[in-house]
Amino acid sequence: MLCQALQLFINIINDAKLAEQGFIANRALEFFDNGGILGNVVNGGLLAGHGAVGGNLISSGIVTPGAGSASYQTLTVDGNYSQGAGAVYLAQINPAQSGASSRIAVNGSATLASGAVITLAPLAATTTFQKGDRYTVLSAGNGLSGT
C-alpha cells in the first residue's frame, strides 16, 4: 500500500500499472503516458496526469488530469469517484477552442459532496470565455450526484 512514508513524489509512466491500493497524504502521485494503479486510491494530497485508477477514487485533496499547461488529457476511474467537501478538482480548459479540456472519465458513479470545488484553469489568464461554449470536465457512466 502507498502510504505517508513515501517520499515527496511518485511517477508511474509508459503504460506501467502499479498493482496496489493507494493512499496519498501530503504527497503527489503523477501518471504519465497512461500509467495507472490497478486498485482503489484515497487521495489526500495531489493526484495528477493521465492514466487510470483501476478501482475507486476517493479524493479529499487535489485531482488534476493532464500533464502540465495546455494538456487536455483524461484521467479514467474504472470504479466510482467521490470528491469530498473542500477537495479540489482542477480542470484545464482552452476557452479559445470550444470543448478542449482535461477530464475525469468515471465508469461507475461520481459523487460531489457539498463544498467540493471544481476550478477551471484557462490556457492563459487573459483568455475570454465565449458564450455558449461547453466543456465536459467530468463524466460518469452510472450518473453524477451531489450539490
PDB file of N, CA and C in Angstrom, residues 9-65:
ATOM      1  N   PHE A   9       7.281  12.491  -4.142  1.00  0.00           N
ATOM      2  CA  PHE A   9       6.667  12.391  -5.454  1.00  0.00           C
ATOM      3  C   PHE A   9       6.847  11.000  -6.035  1.00  0.00           C
ATOM      4  N   ILE A  10       5.812  10.443  -6.629  1.00  0.00           N
ATOM      5  CA  ILE A  10       5.876   9.152  -7.308  1.00  0.00           C
ATOM      6  C   ILE A  10       5.382   9.359  -8.731  1.00  0.00           C
ATOM      7  N   ASN A  11       6.124   8.864  -9.727  1.00  0.00           N
ATOM      8  CA  ASN A  11       5.702   8.891 -11.120  1.00  0.00           C
ATOM      9  C   ASN A  11       5.446   7.464 -11.586  1.00  0.00           C
ATOM     10  N   ILE A  12       4.351   7.259 -12.311  1.00  0.00           N
ATOM     11  CA  ILE A  12       4.065   5.978 -12.946  1.00  0.00           C
ATOM     12  C   ILE A  12       3.947   6.272 -14.434  1.00  0.00           C
ATOM     13  N   ILE A  13       4.829   5.676 -15.273  1.00  0.00           N
ATOM     14  CA  ILE A  13       4.925   6.078 -16.675  1.00  0.00           C
ATOM     15  C   ILE A  13       4.838   4.904 -17.649  1.00  0.00           C
ATOM     16  N   ASN A  14       4.654   5.252 -18.930  1.00  0.00           N
ATOM     17  CA  ASN A  14       4.735   4.320 -20.060  1.00  0.00           C
ATOM     18  C   ASN A  14       3.877   3.077 -19.898  1.00  0.00           C
ATOM     19  N   ASP A  15       2.593   3.265 -19.709  1.00  0.00           N
ATOM     20  CA  ASP A  15       1.628   2.171 -19.581  1.00  0.00           C
ATOM     21  C   ASP A  15       1.874   1.275 -18.371  1.00  0.00           C
ATOM     22  N   ALA A  16       2.744   1.669 -17.460  1.00  0.00           N
ATOM     23  CA  ALA A  16       3.004   0.868 -16.254  1.00  0.00           C
ATOM     24  C   ALA A  16       1.778   0.915 -15.347  1.00  0.00           C
ATOM     25  N   LYS A  17       1.501  -0.182 -14.676  1.00  0.00           N
ATOM     26  CA  LYS A  17       0.385  -0.261 -13.742  1.00  0.00           C
ATOM     27  C   LYS A  17       0.911  -0.772 -12.408  1.00  0.00           C
ATOM     28  N   LEU A  18       0.672  -0.014 -11.351  1.00  0.00           N
ATOM     29  CA  LEU A  18       1.068  -0.407 -10.013  1.00  0.00           C
ATOM     30  C   LEU A  18      -0.064  -1.240  -9.430  1.00  0.00           C
ATOM     31  N   ALA A  19       0.218  -2.493  -9.099  1.00  0.00           N
ATOM     32  CA  ALA A  19      -0.805  -3.420  -8.609  1.00  0.00           C
ATOM     33  C   ALA A  19      -0.964  -3.279  -7.100  1.00  0.00           C
ATOM     34  N   GLU A  20      -1.469  -2.149  -6.668  1.00  0.00           N
ATOM     35  CA  GLU A  20      -1.626  -1.848  -5.247  1.00  0.00           C
ATOM     36  C   GLU A  20      -2.876  -1.018  -5.033  1.00  0.00           C
ATOM     37  N   GLN A  21      -3.271  -0.915  -3.783  1.00  0.00           N
ATOM     38  CA  GLN A  21      -4.217   0.101  -3.354  1.00  0.00           C
ATOM     39  C   GLN A  21      -3.373   1.345  -3.112  1.00  0.00           C
ATOM     40  N   GLY A  22      -3.937   2.516  -3.159  1.00  0.00           N
ATOM     41  CA  GLY A  22      -3.138   3.706  -2.950  1.00  0.00           C
ATOM     42  C   GLY A  22      -3.737   4.652  -1.944  1.00  0.00           C
ATOM     43  N   PHE A  23      -2.882   5.232  -1.104  1.00  0.00           N
ATOM     44  CA  PHE A  23      -3.280   6.282  -0.183  1.00  0.00           C
ATOM     45  C   PHE A  23      -2.256   7.396  -0.325  1.00  0.00           C
ATOM     46  N   ILE A  24      -2.729   8.577  -0.723  1.00  0.00           N
ATOM     47  CA  ILE A  24      -1.832   9.699  -0.946  1.00  0.00           C
ATOM     48  C   ILE A  24      -2.154  10.758   0.098  1.00  0.00           C
ATOM     49  N   ALA A  25      -1.213  11.025   0.994  1.00  0.00           N
ATOM     50  CA  ALA A  25      -1.419  12.045   2.018  1.00  0.00           C
ATOM     51  C   ALA A  25      -0.177  12.926   2.053  1.00  0.00           C
ATOM     52  N   ASN A  26      -0.362  14.208   1.834  1.00  0.00           N
ATOM     53  CA  ASN A  26       0.741  15.170   1.839  1.00  0.00           C
ATOM     54  C   ASN A  26       1.832  14.793   0.841  1.00  0.00           C
ATOM     55  N   ARG A  27       1.460  14.115  -0.211  1.00  0.00           N
ATOM     56  CA  ARG A  27       2.395  13.676  -1.236  1.00  0.00           C
ATOM     57  C   ARG A  27       1.755  13.889  -2.596  1.00  0.00           C
ATOM     58  N   ALA A  28       2.492  13.549  -3.644  1.00  0.00           N
ATOM     59  CA  ALA A  28       1.968  13.689  -5.000  1.00  0.00           C
ATOM     60  C   ALA A  28       2.185  12.401  -5.775  1.00  0.00           C
ATOM     61  N   LEU A  29       1.207  12.035  -6.570  1.00  0.00           N
ATOM     62  CA  LEU A  29       1.292  10.887  -7.462  1.00  0.00           C
ATOM     63  C   LEU A  29       0.928  11.393  -8.844  1.00  0.00           C
ATOM     64  N   GLU A  30       1.783  11.124  -9.815  1.00  0.00           N
ATOM     65  CA  GLU A  30       1.514  11.613 -11.171  1.00  0.00           C
ATOM     66  C   GLU A  30       1.633  10.466 -12.152  1.00  0.00           C
ATOM     67  N   PHE A  31       0.636  10.369 -13.041  1.00  0.00           N
ATOM     68  CA  PHE A  31       0.634   9.391 -14.120  1.00  0.00           C
ATOM     69  C   PHE A  31       1.119  10.069 -15.393  1.00  0.00           C
ATOM     70  N   PHE A  32       1.991   9.396 -16.155  1.00  0.00           N
ATOM     71  CA  PHE A  32       2.413   9.855 -17.478  1.00  0.00           C
ATOM     72  C   PHE A  32       2.198   8.720 -18.469  1.00  0.00           C
ATOM     73  N   ASP A  33       1.875   9.044 -19.701  1.00  0.00           N
ATOM     74  CA  ASP A  33       1.771   8.049 -20.771  1.00  0.00           C
ATOM     75  C   ASP A  33       0.943   6.846 -20.360  1.00  0.00           C
ATOM     76  N   ASN A  34      -0.236   7.117 -19.807  1.00  0.00           N
ATOM     77  CA  ASN A  34      -1.228   6.101 -19.450  1.00  0.00           C
ATOM     78  C   ASN A  34      -0.787   5.150 -18.348  1.00  0.00           C
ATOM     79  N   GLY A  35       0.033   5.613 -17.429  1.00  0.00           N
ATOM     80  CA  GLY A  35       0.350   4.822 -16.242  1.00  0.00           C
ATOM     81  C   GLY A  35      -0.882   4.727 -15.365  1.00  0.00           C
ATOM     82  N   GLY A  36      -0.851   3.875 -14.353  1.00  0.00           N
ATOM     83  CA  GLY A  36      -2.017   3.778 -13.502  1.00  0.00           C
ATOM     84  C   GLY A  36      -1.820   2.891 -12.294  1.00  0.00           C
ATOM     85  N   ILE A  37      -2.850   2.852 -11.472  1.00  0.00           N
ATOM     86  CA  ILE A  37      -2.919   1.990 -10.308  1.00  0.00           C
ATOM     87  C   ILE A  37      -4.093   1.048 -10.520  1.00  0.00           C
ATOM     88  N   LEU A  38      -3.883  -0.238 -10.290  1.00  0.00           N
ATOM     89  CA  LEU A  38      -4.924  -1.224 -10.539  1.00  0.00           C
ATOM     90  C   LEU A  38      -5.995  -1.240  -9.458  1.00  0.00           C
ATOM     91  N   GLY A  39      -5.699  -0.779  -8.249  1.00  0.00           N
ATOM     92  CA  GLY A  39      -6.644  -0.829  -7.141  1.00  0.00           C
ATOM     93  C   GLY A  39      -7.324   0.498  -6.879  1.00  0.00           C
ATOM     94  N   ASN A  40      -7.837   0.651  -5.661  1.00  0.00           N
ATOM     95  CA  ASN A  40      -8.501   1.878  -5.225  1.00  0.00           C
ATOM     96  C   ASN A  40      -7.472   2.909  -4.802  1.00  0.00           C
ATOM     97  N   VAL A  41      -7.833   4.196  -4.899  1.00  0.00           N
ATOM     98  CA  VAL A  41      -6.951   5.270  -4.460  1.00  0.00           C
ATOM     99  C   VAL A  41      -7.737   6.207  -3.543  1.00  0.00           C
ATOM    100  N   VAL A  42      -7.157   6.495  -2.379  1.00  0.00           N
ATOM    101  CA  VAL A  42      -7.680   7.526  -1.489  1.00  0.00           C
ATOM    102  C   VAL A  42      -6.680   8.674  -1.575  1.00  0.00           C
ATOM    103  N   ASN A  43      -7.131   9.818  -2.077  1.00  0.00           N
ATOM    104  CA  ASN A  43      -6.248  10.943  -2.338  1.00  0.00           C
ATOM    105  C   ASN A  43      -6.453  12.043  -1.308  1.00  0.00           C
ATOM    106  N   GLY A  44      -5.429  12.292  -0.500  1.00  0.00           N
ATOM    107  CA  GLY A  44      -5.443  13.419   0.424  1.00  0.00           C
ATOM    108  C   GLY A  44      -4.343  14.398   0.079  1.00  0.00           C
ATOM    109  N   GLY A  45      -3.640  14.154  -1.028  1.00  0.00           N
ATOM    110  CA  GLY A  45      -2.541  15.008  -1.480  1.00  0.00           C
ATOM    111  C   GLY A  45      -2.833  15.547  -2.866  1.00  0.00           C
ATOM    112  N   LEU A  46      -1.967  15.189  -3.840  1.00  0.00           N
ATOM    113  CA  LEU A  46      -2.121  15.630  -5.222  1.00  0.00           C
ATOM    114  C   LEU A  46      -2.060  14.425  -6.138  1.00  0.00           C
ATOM    115  N   LEU A  47      -3.081  14.243  -6.968  1.00  0.00           N
ATOM    116  CA  LEU A  47      -3.111  13.211  -7.998  1.00  0.00           C
ATOM    117  C   LEU A  47      -3.202  13.934  -9.326  1.00  0.00           C
ATOM    118  N   ALA A  48      -2.189  13.742 -10.189  1.00  0.00           N
ATOM    119  CA  ALA A  48      -2.118  14.485 -11.449  1.00  0.00           C
ATOM    120  C   ALA A  48      -1.767  13.548 -12.592  1.00  0.00           C
ATOM    121  N   GLY A  49      -2.025  14.015 -13.821  1.00  0.00           N
ATOM    122  CA  GLY A  49      -1.602  13.289 -15.006  1.00  0.00           C
ATOM    123  C   GLY A  49      -2.744  12.632 -15.739  1.00  0.00           C
ATOM    124  N   HIS A  50      -2.381  11.738 -16.661  1.00  0.00           N
ATOM    125  CA  HIS A  50      -3.376  10.976 -17.403  1.00  0.00           C
ATOM    126  C   HIS A  50      -3.018   9.502 -17.319  1.00  0.00           C
ATOM    127  N   GLY A  51      -4.027   8.717 -17.148  1.00  0.00           N
ATOM    128  CA  GLY A  51      -3.857   7.289 -16.949  1.00  0.00           C
ATOM    129  C   GLY A  51      -5.125   6.760 -16.317  1.00  0.00           C
ATOM    130  N   ALA A  52      -5.005   5.753 -15.452  1.00  0.00           N
ATOM    131  CA  ALA A  52      -6.202   5.113 -14.919  1.00  0.00           C
ATOM    132  C   ALA A  52      -6.033   4.690 -13.471  1.00  0.00           C
ATOM    133  N   VAL A  53      -7.143   4.793 -12.762  1.00  0.00           N
ATOM    134  CA  VAL A  53      -7.289   4.210 -11.443  1.00  0.00           C
ATOM    135  C   VAL A  53      -8.198   3.011 -11.656  1.00  0.00           C
ATOM    136  N   GLY A  54      -7.702   1.802 -11.352  1.00  0.00           N
ATOM    137  CA  GLY A  54      -8.438   0.579 -11.648  1.00  0.00           C
ATOM    138  C   GLY A  54      -9.631   0.320 -10.757  1.00  0.00           C
ATOM    139  N   GLY A  55      -9.722   1.002  -9.629  1.00  0.00           N
ATOM    140  CA  GLY A  55     -10.842   0.837  -8.705  1.00  0.00           C
ATOM    141  C   GLY A  55     -11.541   2.161  -8.496  1.00  0.00           C
ATOM    142  N   ASN A  56     -11.829   2.475  -7.236  1.00  0.00           N
ATOM    143  CA  ASN A  56     -12.493   3.722  -6.870  1.00  0.00           C
ATOM    144  C   ASN A  56     -11.460   4.797  -6.570  1.00  0.00           C
ATOM    145  N   LEU A  57     -11.842   6.050  -6.781  1.00  0.00           N
ATOM    146  CA  LEU A  57     -11.018   7.190  -6.409  1.00  0.00           C
ATOM    147  C   LEU A  57     -11.815   8.032  -5.428  1.00  0.00           C
ATOM    148  N   ILE A  58     -11.295   8.161  -4.204  1.00  0.00           N
ATOM    149  CA  ILE A  58     -11.918   8.971  -3.161  1.00  0.00           C
ATOM    150  C   ILE A  58     -10.962  10.113  -2.875  1.00  0.00           C
ATOM    151  N   SER A  59     -11.401  11.351  -3.116  1.00  0.00           N
ATOM    152  CA  SER A  59     -10.491  12.488  -3.008  1.00  0.00           C
ATOM    153  C   SER A  59     -10.928  13.492  -1.947  1.00  0.00           C
ATOM    154  N   SER A  60      -9.961  13.813  -1.075  1.00  0.00           N
ATOM    155  CA  SER A  60     -10.119  14.934  -0.149  1.00  0.00           C
ATOM    156  C   SER A  60      -8.977  15.914  -0.399  1.00  0.00           C
ATOM    157  N   GLY A  61      -8.196  15.674  -1.462  1.00  0.00           N
ATOM    158  CA  GLY A  61      -7.058  16.517  -1.832  1.00  0.00           C
ATOM    159  C   GLY A  61      -7.305  17.220  -3.153  1.00  0.00           C
ATOM    160  N   ILE A  62      -6.300  17.180  -4.037  1.00  0.00           N
ATOM    161  CA  ILE A  62      -6.382  17.842  -5.343  1.00  0.00           C
ATOM    162  C   ILE A  62      -6.223  16.797  -6.436  1.00  0.00           C
ATOM    163  N   VAL A  63      -7.107  16.840  -7.425  1.00  0.00           N
ATOM    164  CA  VAL A  63      -7.010  15.998  -8.619  1.00  0.00           C
ATOM    165  C   VAL A  63      -6.931  16.922  -9.814  1.00  0.00           C
ATOM    166  N   THR A  64      -5.936  16.696 -10.690  1.00  0.00           N
ATOM    167  CA  THR A  64      -5.801  17.500 -11.899  1.00  0.00           C
ATOM    168  C   THR A  64      -5.339  16.626 -13.068  1.00  0.00           C
ATOM    169  N   PRO A  65      -6.277  16.253 -13.948  1.00  0.00           N
ATOM    170  CA  PRO A  65      -5.899  15.456 -15.120  1.00  0.00           C
ATOM    171  C   PRO A  65      -5.016  16.266 -16.068  1.00  0.00           C
TER     172      PRO A  65
END
